[in-house]
mmCIF file with all atom_site columns, C-alpha atoms in Angstrom:
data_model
loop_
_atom_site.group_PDB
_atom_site.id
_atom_site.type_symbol
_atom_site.label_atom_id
_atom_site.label_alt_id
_atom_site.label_comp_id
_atom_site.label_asym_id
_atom_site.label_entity_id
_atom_site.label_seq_id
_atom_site.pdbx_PDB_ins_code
_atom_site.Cartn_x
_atom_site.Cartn_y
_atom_site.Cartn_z
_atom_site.occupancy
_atom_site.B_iso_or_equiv
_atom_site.pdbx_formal_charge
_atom_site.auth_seq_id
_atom_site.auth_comp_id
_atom_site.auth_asym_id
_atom_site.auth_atom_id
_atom_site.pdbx_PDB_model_num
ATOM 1   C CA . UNK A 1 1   ? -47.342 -25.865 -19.516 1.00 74.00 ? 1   UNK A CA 1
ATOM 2   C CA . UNK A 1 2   ? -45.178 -27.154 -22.115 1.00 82.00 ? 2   UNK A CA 1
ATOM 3   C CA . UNK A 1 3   ? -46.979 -25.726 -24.868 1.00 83.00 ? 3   UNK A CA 1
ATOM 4   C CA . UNK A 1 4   ? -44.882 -27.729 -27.638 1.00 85.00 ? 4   UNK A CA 1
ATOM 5   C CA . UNK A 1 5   ? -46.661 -31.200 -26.440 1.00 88.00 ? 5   UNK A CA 1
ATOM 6   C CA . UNK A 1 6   ? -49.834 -30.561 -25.670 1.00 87.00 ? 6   UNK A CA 1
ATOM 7   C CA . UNK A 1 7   ? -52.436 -30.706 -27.683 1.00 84.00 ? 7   UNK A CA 1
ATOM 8   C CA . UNK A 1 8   ? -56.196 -30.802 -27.631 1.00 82.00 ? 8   UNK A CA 1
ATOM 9   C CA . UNK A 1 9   ? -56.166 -34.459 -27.446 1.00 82.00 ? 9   UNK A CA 1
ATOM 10  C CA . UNK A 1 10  ? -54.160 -36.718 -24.600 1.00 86.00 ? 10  UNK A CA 1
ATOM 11  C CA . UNK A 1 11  ? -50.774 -36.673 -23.686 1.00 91.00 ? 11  UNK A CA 1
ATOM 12  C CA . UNK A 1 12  ? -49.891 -38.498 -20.325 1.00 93.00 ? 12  UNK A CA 1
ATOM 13  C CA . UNK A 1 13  ? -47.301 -41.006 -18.912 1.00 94.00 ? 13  UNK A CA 1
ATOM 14  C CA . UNK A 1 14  ? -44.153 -39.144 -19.333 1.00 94.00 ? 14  UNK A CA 1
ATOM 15  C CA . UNK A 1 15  ? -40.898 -40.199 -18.652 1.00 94.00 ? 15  UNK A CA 1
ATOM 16  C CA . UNK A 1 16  ? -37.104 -39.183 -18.977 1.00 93.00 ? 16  UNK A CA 1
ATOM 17  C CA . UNK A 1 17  ? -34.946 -40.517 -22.006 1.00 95.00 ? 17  UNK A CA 1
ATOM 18  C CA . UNK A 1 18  ? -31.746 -39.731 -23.215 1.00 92.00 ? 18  UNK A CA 1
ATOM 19  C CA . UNK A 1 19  ? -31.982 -35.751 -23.379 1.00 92.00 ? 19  UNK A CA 1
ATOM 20  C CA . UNK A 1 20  ? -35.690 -35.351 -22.951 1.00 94.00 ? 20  UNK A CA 1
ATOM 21  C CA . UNK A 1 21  ? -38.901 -37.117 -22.835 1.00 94.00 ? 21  UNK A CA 1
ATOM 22  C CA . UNK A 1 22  ? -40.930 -40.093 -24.085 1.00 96.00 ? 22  UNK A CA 1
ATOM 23  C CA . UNK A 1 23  ? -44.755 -39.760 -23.946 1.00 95.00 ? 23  UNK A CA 1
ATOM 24  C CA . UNK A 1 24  ? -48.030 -41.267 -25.113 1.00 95.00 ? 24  UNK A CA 1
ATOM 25  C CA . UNK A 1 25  ? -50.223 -39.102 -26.834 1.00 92.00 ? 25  UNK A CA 1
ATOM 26  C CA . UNK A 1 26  ? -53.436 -39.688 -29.169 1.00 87.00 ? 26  UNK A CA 1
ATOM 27  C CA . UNK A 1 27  ? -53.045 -38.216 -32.508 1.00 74.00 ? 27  UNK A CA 1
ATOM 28  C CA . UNK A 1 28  ? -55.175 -38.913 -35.312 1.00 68.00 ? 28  UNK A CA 1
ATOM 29  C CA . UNK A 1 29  ? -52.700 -40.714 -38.136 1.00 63.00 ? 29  UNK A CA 1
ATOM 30  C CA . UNK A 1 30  ? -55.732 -42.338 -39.636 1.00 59.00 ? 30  UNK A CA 1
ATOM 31  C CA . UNK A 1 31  ? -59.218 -43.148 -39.354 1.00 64.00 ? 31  UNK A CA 1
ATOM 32  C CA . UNK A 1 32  ? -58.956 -45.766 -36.953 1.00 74.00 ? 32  UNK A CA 1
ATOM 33  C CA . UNK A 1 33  ? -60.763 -45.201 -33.615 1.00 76.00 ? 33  UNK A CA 1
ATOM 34  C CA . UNK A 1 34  ? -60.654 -47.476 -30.208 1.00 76.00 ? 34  UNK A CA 1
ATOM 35  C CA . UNK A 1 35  ? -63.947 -47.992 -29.813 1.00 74.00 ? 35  UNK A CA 1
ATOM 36  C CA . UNK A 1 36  ? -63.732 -47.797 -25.969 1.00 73.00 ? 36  UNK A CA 1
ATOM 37  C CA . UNK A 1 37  ? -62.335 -44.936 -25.927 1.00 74.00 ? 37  UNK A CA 1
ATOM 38  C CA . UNK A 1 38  ? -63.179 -42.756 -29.160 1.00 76.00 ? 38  UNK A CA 1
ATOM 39  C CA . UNK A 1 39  ? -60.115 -41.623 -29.395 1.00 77.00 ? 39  UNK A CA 1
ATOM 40  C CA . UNK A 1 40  ? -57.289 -42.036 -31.504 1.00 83.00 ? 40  UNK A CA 1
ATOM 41  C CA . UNK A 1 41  ? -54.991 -45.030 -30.799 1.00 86.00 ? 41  UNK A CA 1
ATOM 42  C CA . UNK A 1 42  ? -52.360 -44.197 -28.440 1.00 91.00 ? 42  UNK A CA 1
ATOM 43  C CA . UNK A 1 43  ? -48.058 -43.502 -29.778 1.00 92.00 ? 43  UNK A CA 1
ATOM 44  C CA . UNK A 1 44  ? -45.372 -42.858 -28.299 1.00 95.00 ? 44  UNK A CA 1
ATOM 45  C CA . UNK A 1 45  ? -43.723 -39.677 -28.816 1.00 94.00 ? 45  UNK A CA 1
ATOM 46  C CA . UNK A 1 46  ? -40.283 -37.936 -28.304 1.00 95.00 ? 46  UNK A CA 1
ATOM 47  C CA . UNK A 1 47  ? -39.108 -34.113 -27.361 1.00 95.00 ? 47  UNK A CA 1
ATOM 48  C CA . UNK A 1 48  ? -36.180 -33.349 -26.709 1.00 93.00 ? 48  UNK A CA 1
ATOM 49  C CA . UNK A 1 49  ? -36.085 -31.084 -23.764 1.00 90.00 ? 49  UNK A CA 1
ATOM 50  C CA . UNK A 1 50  ? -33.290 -28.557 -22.334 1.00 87.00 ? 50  UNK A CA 1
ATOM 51  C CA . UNK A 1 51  ? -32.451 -27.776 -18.779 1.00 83.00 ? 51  UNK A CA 1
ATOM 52  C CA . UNK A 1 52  ? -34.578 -24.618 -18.710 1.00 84.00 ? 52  UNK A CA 1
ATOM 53  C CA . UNK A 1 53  ? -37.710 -27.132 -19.106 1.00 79.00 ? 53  UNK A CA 1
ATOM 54  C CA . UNK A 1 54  ? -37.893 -25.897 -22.959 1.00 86.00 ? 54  UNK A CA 1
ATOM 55  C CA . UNK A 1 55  ? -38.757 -29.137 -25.416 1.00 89.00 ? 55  UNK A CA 1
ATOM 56  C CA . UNK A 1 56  ? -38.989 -28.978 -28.921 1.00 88.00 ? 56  UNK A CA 1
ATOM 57  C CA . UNK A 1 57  ? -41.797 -30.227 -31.294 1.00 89.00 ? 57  UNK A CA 1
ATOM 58  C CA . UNK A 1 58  ? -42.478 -33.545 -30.940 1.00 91.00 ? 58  UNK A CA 1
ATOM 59  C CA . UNK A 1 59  ? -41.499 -36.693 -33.262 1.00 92.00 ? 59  UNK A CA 1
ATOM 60  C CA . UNK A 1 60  ? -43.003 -40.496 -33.621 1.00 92.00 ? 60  UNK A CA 1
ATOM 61  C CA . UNK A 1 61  ? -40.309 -42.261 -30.767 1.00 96.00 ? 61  UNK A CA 1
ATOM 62  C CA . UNK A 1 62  ? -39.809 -45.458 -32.998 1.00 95.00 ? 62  UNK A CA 1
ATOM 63  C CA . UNK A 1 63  ? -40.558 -46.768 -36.400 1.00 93.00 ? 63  UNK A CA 1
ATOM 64  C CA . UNK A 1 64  ? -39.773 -50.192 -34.947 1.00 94.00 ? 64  UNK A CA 1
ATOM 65  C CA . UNK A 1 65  ? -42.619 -50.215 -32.132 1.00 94.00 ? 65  UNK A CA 1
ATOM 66  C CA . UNK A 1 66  ? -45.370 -47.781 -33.609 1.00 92.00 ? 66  UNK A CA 1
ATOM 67  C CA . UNK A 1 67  ? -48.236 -50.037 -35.120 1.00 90.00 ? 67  UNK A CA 1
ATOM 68  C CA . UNK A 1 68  ? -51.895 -48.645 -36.085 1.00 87.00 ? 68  UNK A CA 1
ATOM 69  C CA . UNK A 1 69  ? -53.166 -49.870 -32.601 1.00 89.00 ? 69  UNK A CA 1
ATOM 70  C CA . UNK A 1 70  ? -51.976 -48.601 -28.759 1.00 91.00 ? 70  UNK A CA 1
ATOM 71  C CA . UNK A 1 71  ? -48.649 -48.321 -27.904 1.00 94.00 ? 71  UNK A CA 1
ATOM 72  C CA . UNK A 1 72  ? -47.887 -47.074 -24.531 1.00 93.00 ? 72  UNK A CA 1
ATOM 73  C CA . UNK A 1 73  ? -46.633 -46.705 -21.697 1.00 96.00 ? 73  UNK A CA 1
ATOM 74  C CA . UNK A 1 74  ? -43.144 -47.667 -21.419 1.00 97.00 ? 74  UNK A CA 1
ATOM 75  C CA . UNK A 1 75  ? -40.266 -47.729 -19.419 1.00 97.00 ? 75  UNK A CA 1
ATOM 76  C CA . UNK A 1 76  ? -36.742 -47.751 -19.616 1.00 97.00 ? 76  UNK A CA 1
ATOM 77  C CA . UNK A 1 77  ? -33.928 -49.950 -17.739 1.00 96.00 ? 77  UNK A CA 1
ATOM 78  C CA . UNK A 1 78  ? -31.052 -47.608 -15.843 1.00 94.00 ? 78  UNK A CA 1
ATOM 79  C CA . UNK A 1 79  ? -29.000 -47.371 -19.326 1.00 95.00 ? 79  UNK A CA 1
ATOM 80  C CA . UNK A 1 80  ? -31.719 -47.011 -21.914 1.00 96.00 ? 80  UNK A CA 1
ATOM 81  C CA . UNK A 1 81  ? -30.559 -50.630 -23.307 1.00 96.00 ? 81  UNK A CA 1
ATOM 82  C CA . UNK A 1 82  ? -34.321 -52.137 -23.086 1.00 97.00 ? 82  UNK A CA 1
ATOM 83  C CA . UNK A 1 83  ? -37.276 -50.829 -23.359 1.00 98.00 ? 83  UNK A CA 1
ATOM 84  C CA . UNK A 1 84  ? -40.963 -52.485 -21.885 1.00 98.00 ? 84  UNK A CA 1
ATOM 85  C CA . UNK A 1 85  ? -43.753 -50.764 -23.062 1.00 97.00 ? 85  UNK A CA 1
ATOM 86  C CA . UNK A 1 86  ? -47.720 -51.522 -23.810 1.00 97.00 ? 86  UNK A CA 1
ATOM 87  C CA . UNK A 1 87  ? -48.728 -52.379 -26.831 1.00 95.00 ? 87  UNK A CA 1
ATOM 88  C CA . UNK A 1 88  ? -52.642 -53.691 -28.169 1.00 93.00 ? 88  UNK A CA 1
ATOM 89  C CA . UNK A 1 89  ? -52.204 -57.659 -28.695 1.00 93.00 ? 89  UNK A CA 1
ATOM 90  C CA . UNK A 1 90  ? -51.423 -57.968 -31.958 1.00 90.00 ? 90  UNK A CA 1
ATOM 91  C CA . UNK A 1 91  ? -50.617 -61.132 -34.144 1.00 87.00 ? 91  UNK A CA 1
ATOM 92  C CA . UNK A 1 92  ? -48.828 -60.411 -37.739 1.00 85.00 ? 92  UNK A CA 1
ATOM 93  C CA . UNK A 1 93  ? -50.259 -56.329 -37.358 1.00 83.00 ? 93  UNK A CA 1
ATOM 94  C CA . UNK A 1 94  ? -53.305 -57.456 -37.133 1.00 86.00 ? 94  UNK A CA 1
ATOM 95  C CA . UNK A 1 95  ? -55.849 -56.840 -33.777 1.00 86.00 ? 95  UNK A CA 1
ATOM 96  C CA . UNK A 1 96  ? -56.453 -59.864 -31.488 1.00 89.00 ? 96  UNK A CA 1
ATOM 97  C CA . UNK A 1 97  ? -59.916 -60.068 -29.879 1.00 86.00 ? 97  UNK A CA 1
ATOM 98  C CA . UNK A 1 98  ? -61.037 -62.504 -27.577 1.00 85.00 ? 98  UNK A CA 1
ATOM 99  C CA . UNK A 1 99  ? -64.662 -64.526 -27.744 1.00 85.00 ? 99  UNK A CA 1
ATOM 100 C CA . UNK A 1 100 ? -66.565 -61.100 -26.580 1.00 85.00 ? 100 UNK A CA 1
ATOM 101 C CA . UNK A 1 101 ? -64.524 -58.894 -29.662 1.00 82.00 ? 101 UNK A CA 1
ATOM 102 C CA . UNK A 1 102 ? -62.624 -56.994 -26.664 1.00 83.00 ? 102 UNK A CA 1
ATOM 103 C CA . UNK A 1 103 ? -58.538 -56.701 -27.875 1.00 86.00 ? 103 UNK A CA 1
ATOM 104 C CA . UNK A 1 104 ? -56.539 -56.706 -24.525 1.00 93.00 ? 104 UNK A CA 1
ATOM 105 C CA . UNK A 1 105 ? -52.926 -55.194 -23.924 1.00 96.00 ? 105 UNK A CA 1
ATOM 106 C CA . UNK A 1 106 ? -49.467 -56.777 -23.265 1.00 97.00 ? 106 UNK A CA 1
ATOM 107 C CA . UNK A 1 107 ? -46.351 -55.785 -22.414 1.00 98.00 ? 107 UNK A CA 1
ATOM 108 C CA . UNK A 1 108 ? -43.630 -55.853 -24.992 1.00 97.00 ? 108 UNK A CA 1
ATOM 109 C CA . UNK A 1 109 ? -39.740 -55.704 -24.552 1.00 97.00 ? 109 UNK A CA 1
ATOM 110 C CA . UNK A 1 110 ? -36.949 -54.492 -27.003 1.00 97.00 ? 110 UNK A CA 1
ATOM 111 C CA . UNK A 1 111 ? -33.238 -53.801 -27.060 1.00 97.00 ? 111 UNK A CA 1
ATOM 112 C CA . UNK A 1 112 ? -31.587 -50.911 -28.524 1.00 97.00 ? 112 UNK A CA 1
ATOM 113 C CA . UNK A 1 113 ? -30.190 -51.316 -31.620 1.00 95.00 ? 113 UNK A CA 1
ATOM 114 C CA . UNK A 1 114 ? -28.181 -49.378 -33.746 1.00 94.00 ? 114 UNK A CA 1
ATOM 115 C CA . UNK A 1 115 ? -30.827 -46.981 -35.293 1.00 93.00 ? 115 UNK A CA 1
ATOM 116 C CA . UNK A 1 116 ? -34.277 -48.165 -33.292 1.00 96.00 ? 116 UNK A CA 1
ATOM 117 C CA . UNK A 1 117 ? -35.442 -50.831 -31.196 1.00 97.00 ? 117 UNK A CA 1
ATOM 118 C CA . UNK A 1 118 ? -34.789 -54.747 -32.034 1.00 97.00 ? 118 UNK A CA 1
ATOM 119 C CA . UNK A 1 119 ? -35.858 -57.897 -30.953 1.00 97.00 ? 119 UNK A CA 1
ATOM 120 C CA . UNK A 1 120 ? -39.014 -56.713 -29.900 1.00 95.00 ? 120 UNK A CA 1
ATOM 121 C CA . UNK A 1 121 ? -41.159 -59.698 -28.076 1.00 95.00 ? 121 UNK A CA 1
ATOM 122 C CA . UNK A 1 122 ? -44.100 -59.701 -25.637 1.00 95.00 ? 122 UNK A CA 1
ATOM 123 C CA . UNK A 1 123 ? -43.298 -61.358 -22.228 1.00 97.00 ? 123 UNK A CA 1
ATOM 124 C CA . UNK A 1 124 ? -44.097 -64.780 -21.562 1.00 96.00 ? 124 UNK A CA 1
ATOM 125 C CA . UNK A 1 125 ? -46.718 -63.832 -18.985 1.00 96.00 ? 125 UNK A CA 1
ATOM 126 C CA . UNK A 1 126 ? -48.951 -62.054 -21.407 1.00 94.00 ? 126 UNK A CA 1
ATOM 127 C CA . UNK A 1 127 ? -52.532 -63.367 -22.376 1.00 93.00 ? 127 UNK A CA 1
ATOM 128 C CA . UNK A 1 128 ? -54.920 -63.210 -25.555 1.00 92.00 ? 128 UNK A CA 1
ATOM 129 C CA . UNK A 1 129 ? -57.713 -63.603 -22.148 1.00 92.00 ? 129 UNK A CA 1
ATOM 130 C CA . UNK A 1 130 ? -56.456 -60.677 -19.812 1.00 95.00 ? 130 UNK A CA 1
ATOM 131 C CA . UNK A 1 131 ? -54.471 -57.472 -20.509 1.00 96.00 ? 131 UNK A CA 1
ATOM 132 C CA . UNK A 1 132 ? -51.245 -56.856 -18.726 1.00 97.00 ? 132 UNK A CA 1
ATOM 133 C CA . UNK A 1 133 ? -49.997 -53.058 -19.162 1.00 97.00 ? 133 UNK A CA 1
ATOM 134 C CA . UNK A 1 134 ? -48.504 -50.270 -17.774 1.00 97.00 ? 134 UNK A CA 1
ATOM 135 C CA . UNK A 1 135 ? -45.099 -51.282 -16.990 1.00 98.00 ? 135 UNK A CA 1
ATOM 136 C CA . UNK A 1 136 ? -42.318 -49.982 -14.569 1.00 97.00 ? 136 UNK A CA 1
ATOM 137 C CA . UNK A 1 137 ? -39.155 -51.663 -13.950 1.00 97.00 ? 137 UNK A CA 1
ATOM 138 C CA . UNK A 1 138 ? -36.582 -50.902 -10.812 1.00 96.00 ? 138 UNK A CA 1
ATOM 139 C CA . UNK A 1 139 ? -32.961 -49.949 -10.863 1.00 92.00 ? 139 UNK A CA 1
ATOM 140 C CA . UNK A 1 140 ? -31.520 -52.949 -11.118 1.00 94.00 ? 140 UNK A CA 1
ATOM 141 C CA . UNK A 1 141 ? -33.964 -53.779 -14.247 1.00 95.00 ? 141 UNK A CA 1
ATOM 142 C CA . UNK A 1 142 ? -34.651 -57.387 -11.951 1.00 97.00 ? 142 UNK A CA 1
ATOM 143 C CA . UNK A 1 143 ? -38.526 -56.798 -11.338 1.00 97.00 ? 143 UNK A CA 1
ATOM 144 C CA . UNK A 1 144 ? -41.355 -55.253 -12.980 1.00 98.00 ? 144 UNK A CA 1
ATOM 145 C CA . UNK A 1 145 ? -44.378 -53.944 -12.016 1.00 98.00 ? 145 UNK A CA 1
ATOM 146 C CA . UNK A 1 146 ? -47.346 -53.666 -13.942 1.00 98.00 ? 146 UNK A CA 1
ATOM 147 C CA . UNK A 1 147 ? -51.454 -53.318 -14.022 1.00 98.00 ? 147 UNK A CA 1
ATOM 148 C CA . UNK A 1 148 ? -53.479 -56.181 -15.350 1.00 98.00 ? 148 UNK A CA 1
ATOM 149 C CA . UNK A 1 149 ? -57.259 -57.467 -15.114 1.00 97.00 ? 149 UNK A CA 1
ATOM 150 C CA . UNK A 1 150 ? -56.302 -61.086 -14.980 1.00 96.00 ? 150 UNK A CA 1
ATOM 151 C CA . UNK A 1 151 ? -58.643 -63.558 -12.928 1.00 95.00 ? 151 UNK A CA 1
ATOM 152 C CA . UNK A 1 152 ? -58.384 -63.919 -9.173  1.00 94.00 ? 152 UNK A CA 1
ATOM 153 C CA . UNK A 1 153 ? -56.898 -60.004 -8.763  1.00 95.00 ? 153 UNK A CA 1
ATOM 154 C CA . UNK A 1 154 ? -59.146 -57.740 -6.041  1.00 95.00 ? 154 UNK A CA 1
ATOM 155 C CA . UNK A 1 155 ? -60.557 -55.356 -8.507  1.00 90.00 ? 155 UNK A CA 1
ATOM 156 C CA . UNK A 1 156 ? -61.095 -54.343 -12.427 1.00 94.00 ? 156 UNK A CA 1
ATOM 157 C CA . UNK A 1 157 ? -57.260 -53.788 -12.484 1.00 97.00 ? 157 UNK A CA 1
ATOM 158 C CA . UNK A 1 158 ? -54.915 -55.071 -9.918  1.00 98.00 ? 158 UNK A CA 1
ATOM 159 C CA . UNK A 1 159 ? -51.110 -54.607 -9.576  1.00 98.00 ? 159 UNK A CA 1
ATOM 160 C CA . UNK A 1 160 ? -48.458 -57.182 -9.978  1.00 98.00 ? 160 UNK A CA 1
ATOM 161 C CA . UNK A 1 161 ? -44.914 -57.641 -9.301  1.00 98.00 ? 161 UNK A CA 1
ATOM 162 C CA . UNK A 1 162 ? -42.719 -60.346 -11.415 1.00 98.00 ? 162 UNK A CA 1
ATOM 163 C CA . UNK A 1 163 ? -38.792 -61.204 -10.591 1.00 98.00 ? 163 UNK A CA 1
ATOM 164 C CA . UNK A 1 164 ? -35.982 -61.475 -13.895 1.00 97.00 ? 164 UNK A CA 1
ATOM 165 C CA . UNK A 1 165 ? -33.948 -63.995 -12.496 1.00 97.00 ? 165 UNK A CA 1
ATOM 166 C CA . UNK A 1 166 ? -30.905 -65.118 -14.795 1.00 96.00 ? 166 UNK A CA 1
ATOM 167 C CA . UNK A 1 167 ? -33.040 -63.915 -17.771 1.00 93.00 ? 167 UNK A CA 1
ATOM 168 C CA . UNK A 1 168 ? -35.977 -65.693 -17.029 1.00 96.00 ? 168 UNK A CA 1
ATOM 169 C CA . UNK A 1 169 ? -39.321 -64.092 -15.822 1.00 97.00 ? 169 UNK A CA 1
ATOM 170 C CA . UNK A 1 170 ? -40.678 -65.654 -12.784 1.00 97.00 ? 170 UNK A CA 1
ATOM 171 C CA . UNK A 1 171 ? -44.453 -65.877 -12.311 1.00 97.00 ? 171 UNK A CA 1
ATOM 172 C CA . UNK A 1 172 ? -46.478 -62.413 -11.783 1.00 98.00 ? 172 UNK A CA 1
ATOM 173 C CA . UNK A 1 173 ? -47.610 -61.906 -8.306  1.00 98.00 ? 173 UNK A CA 1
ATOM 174 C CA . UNK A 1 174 ? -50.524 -59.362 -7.300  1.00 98.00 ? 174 UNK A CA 1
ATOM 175 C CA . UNK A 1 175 ? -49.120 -56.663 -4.580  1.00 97.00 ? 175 UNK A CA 1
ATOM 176 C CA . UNK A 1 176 ? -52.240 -57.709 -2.546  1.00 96.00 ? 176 UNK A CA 1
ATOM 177 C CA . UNK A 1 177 ? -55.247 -55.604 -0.843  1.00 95.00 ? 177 UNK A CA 1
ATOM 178 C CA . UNK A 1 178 ? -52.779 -53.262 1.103   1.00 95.00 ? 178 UNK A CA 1
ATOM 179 C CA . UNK A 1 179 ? -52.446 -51.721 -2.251  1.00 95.00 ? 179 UNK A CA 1
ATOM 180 C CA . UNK A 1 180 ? -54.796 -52.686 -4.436  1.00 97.00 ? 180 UNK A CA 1
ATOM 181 C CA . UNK A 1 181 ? -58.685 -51.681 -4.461  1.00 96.00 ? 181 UNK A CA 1
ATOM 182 C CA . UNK A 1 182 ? -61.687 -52.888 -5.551  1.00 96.00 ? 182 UNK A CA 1
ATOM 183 C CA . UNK A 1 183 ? -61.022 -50.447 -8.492  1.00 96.00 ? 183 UNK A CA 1
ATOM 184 C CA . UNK A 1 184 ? -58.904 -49.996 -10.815 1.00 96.00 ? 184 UNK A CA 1
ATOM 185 C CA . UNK A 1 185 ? -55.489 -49.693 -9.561  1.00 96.00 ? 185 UNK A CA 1
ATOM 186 C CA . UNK A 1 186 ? -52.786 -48.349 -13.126 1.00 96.00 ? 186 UNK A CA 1
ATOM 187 C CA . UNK A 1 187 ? -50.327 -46.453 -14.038 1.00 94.00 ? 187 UNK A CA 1
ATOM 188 C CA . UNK A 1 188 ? -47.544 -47.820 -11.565 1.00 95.00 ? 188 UNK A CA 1
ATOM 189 C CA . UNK A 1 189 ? -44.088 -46.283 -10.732 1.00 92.00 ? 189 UNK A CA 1
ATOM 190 C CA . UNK A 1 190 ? -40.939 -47.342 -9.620  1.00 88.00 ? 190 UNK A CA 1
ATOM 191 C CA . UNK A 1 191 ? -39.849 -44.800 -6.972  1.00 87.00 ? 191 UNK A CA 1
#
């Protein structure tokens, strides 16, 4: 167990970066509670982490991409130049609900800067009416797939695969009943 991250709360969704390890975790920074969930909104953390498996105590990942609503999971492109990660859909900090009050996700993207993450923009597929989460981009940091509830999918949460071509995102397309279920299907990874 690696003692140093885990709490009594949730940590999950790990993943490699720079010399150790990006994670989401629900901490309690203020009073604010998703009310699906109960829990704290979700962060993303950082421990650095040695070749013995030892990490040290973990610190907020970025000023730049930490609101008081969900941010995570994320994942990296081959040279940790961009990052894509969850985040609650938000409009000037503040929550976005749709007609029924529910506040879906969308995938965000940002480029390394200097000292933290810049030019930090949601991707043109994303929706105030559907969530789109969970990303997980390939080696060549050309397609990305992720989990989202949007209409005509197979189940509560279907995944999708979209193409970067020249720059541009192409439109999403659902990986179809051979892998998705009538269930939820989340948490993708590029392998």
């Amino acid at each position: 167990p690696l003692s140093a991250l885990n709490t009594k709360s949730i940590e999950f969704s790990p993943v490699f970066y720079g010399n150790g390890l990006v994670f989401v975790v629900a901490r309690e920074r203020n009073r604010i509670l998703d009310r699906k969930t109960g829990q704290a909104y979700f962060d993303l953390m950082y421990a650095d982490a040695s070749a013995d498996g030892a990490v040290t105590r973990p610190v907020s990942f970025s000023p730049n991409i930490q609101t008081q609503y969900h941010e995570g999971p994320c994942a990296f492109n081959a040279d940790a130049s961009e990052i894509f990660f969850t985040r609650s859909n938000l409009s000037g900090g503040t929550l976005v609900n749709d007609e029924k009050g529910n506040a879906h996700l969308k995938i965000y993207r940002g480029v390394k800067g200097e000292n933290d993450w810049e030019n930090i923009e949601e991707l043109p597929f994303s929706s105030d009416v559907y969530s789109i989460a969970h990303p997980t981009l390939n080696a060549e940091g050309n397609m990305l797939v992720f989990s989202s509830d949007m209409p005509g999918g197979y189940g509560g949460m279907d995944l999708y695969v979209v193409e970067r071509i020249n720059g541009s995102w192409q439109t999403p397309v659902n990986l179809g009943n051979m892998v998705n279920s009538k269930g939820n299907d989340v948490f993708p990874f590029w392998h």
